[in-house]
């Protein structure tokens, strides 16, 4: 989220050379429930899929993309949620 704008992020590449892509989804309406559906084929090579539906409308349909990172021998872990990483950049005050 940035303001009222909803984005997704995919990360490929490796830990030392990330390939990060941000995709705008939609503006979120305050005090209204929304449905977000992800269709993902998790692949570290550029053979994966990344699809997003927002309130029933397909917003992103990407094929032949990397959807995981090559890190080391640890297994892949999928994490979904609202991340407020910008909070740490405001002199230890939560802002956002």
mmCIF file of C-alpha atoms in Angstrom:
data_model
loop_
_atom_site.group_PDB
_atom_site.id
_atom_site.type_symbol
_atom_site.label_atom_id
_atom_site.label_comp_id
_atom_site.label_asym_id
_atom_site.label_seq_id
_atom_site.Cartn_x
_atom_site.Cartn_y
_atom_site.Cartn_z
ATOM 1 C CA UNK A 1 0.000 0.000 0.000
ATOM 2 C CA UNK A 2 1.097 3.511 -0.772
ATOM 3 C CA UNK A 3 -1.615 5.902 0.284
ATOM 4 C CA UNK A 4 -4.740 4.233 -1.085
ATOM 5 C CA UNK A 5 -2.896 2.433 -3.910
ATOM 6 C CA UNK A 6 -2.453 -1.346 -3.684
ATOM 7 C CA UNK A 7 0.645 -2.968 -5.211
ATOM 8 C CA UNK A 8 2.143 -6.444 -5.466
ATOM 9 C CA UNK A 9 5.839 -7.247 -5.460
ATOM 10 C CA UNK A 10 7.610 -10.201 -7.044
ATOM 11 C CA UNK A 11 11.261 -10.956 -6.400
ATOM 12 C CA UNK A 12 13.491 -13.066 -8.579
ATOM 13 C CA UNK A 13 17.210 -13.353 -9.149
ATOM 14 C CA UNK A 14 19.427 -14.054 -6.162
ATOM 15 C CA UNK A 15 19.984 -12.590 -2.731
ATOM 16 C CA UNK A 16 22.960 -10.575 -4.009
ATOM 17 C CA UNK A 17 21.329 -9.510 -7.281
ATOM 18 C CA UNK A 18 17.585 -9.118 -6.801
ATOM 19 C CA UNK A 19 15.175 -8.617 -9.664
ATOM 20 C CA UNK A 20 12.212 -6.806 -8.046
ATOM 21 C CA UNK A 21 8.980 -5.908 -9.842
ATOM 22 C CA UNK A 22 6.176 -3.762 -8.396
ATOM 23 C CA UNK A 23 2.731 -3.947 -9.996
ATOM 24 C CA UNK A 24 -0.082 -1.483 -9.346
ATOM 25 C CA UNK A 25 -3.367 -3.292 -8.663
ATOM 26 C CA UNK A 26 -6.008 -0.675 -7.812
ATOM 27 C CA UNK A 27 -7.022 2.105 -5.480
ATOM 28 C CA UNK A 28 -8.485 0.702 -2.260
ATOM 29 C CA UNK A 29 -11.755 2.118 -0.982
ATOM 30 C CA UNK A 30 -11.849 2.944 2.725
ATOM 31 C CA UNK A 31 -14.403 1.056 4.875
ATOM 32 C CA UNK A 32 -15.113 -1.491 2.114
ATOM 33 C CA UNK A 33 -14.095 -5.161 1.915
ATOM 34 C CA UNK A 34 -12.207 -6.189 -1.213
ATOM 35 C CA UNK A 35 -11.350 -9.608 -2.630
ATOM 36 C CA UNK A 36 -7.774 -10.279 -3.707
ATOM 37 C CA UNK A 37 -7.019 -13.599 -5.420
ATOM 38 C CA UNK A 38 -3.526 -14.727 -6.447
ATOM 39 C CA UNK A 39 -2.712 -17.428 -8.976
ATOM 40 C CA UNK A 40 1.014 -18.162 -8.833
ATOM 41 C CA UNK A 41 3.269 -20.846 -10.278
ATOM 42 C CA UNK A 42 6.340 -20.550 -8.019
ATOM 43 C CA UNK A 43 9.512 -20.864 -10.092
ATOM 44 C CA UNK A 44 13.002 -19.410 -9.671
ATOM 45 C CA UNK A 45 13.625 -19.630 -13.435
ATOM 46 C CA UNK A 46 11.622 -17.391 -15.730
ATOM 47 C CA UNK A 47 9.017 -20.102 -16.256
ATOM 48 C CA UNK A 48 6.521 -19.078 -13.572
ATOM 49 C CA UNK A 49 3.113 -17.389 -13.685
ATOM 50 C CA UNK A 50 1.769 -14.478 -11.672
ATOM 51 C CA UNK A 51 -1.923 -13.597 -11.831
ATOM 52 C CA UNK A 52 -3.950 -11.246 -9.647
ATOM 53 C CA UNK A 53 -7.701 -10.665 -9.513
ATOM 54 C CA UNK A 54 -9.100 -7.712 -7.561
ATOM 55 C CA UNK A 55 -12.830 -7.761 -6.826
ATOM 56 C CA UNK A 56 -13.338 -10.320 -9.597
ATOM 57 C CA UNK A 57 -11.402 -8.432 -12.294
ATOM 58 C CA UNK A 58 -8.084 -9.803 -13.581
ATOM 59 C CA UNK A 59 -5.540 -7.047 -13.033
ATOM 60 C CA UNK A 60 -2.249 -8.883 -13.691
ATOM 61 C CA UNK A 61 -1.580 -11.829 -15.994
ATOM 62 C CA UNK A 62 2.143 -12.468 -16.390
ATOM 63 C CA UNK A 63 3.751 -15.601 -17.810
ATOM 64 C CA UNK A 64 7.378 -16.684 -18.080
ATOM 65 C CA UNK A 65 8.455 -14.748 -14.989
ATOM 66 C CA UNK A 66 10.590 -15.657 -11.968
ATOM 67 C CA UNK A 67 8.423 -15.708 -8.857
ATOM 68 C CA UNK A 68 10.991 -16.873 -6.277
ATOM 69 C CA UNK A 69 14.609 -16.076 -5.496
ATOM 70 C CA UNK A 70 17.601 -18.359 -5.630
ATOM 71 C CA UNK A 71 19.069 -17.997 -2.153
ATOM 72 C CA UNK A 72 20.738 -21.163 -0.911
ATOM 73 C CA UNK A 73 19.684 -24.673 0.041
ATOM 74 C CA UNK A 74 16.778 -23.517 2.269
ATOM 75 C CA UNK A 75 13.284 -24.367 0.977
ATOM 76 C CA UNK A 76 11.113 -21.650 -0.509
ATOM 77 C CA UNK A 77 8.770 -19.878 1.939
ATOM 78 C CA UNK A 78 5.735 -17.928 0.715
ATOM 79 C CA UNK A 79 4.742 -14.865 2.746
ATOM 80 C CA UNK A 80 1.652 -12.771 2.210
ATOM 81 C CA UNK A 81 0.572 -9.746 4.158
ATOM 82 C CA UNK A 82 0.682 -6.017 4.558
ATOM 83 C CA UNK A 83 4.275 -4.949 5.112
ATOM 84 C CA UNK A 84 4.989 -1.506 6.484
ATOM 85 C CA UNK A 85 8.726 -1.341 5.815
ATOM 86 C CA UNK A 86 8.637 2.436 5.431
ATOM 87 C CA UNK A 87 7.832 2.756 9.150
ATOM 88 C CA UNK A 88 11.469 2.100 9.974
ATOM 89 C CA UNK A 89 12.628 5.176 8.065
ATOM 90 C CA UNK A 90 10.966 7.831 10.245
ATOM 91 C CA UNK A 91 13.211 8.166 13.315
ATOM 92 C CA UNK A 92 11.668 5.152 15.091
ATOM 93 C CA UNK A 93 8.134 6.527 14.770
ATOM 94 C CA UNK A 94 5.411 4.549 13.036
ATOM 95 C CA UNK A 95 4.059 6.586 10.160
ATOM 96 C CA UNK A 96 1.639 5.379 7.553
#
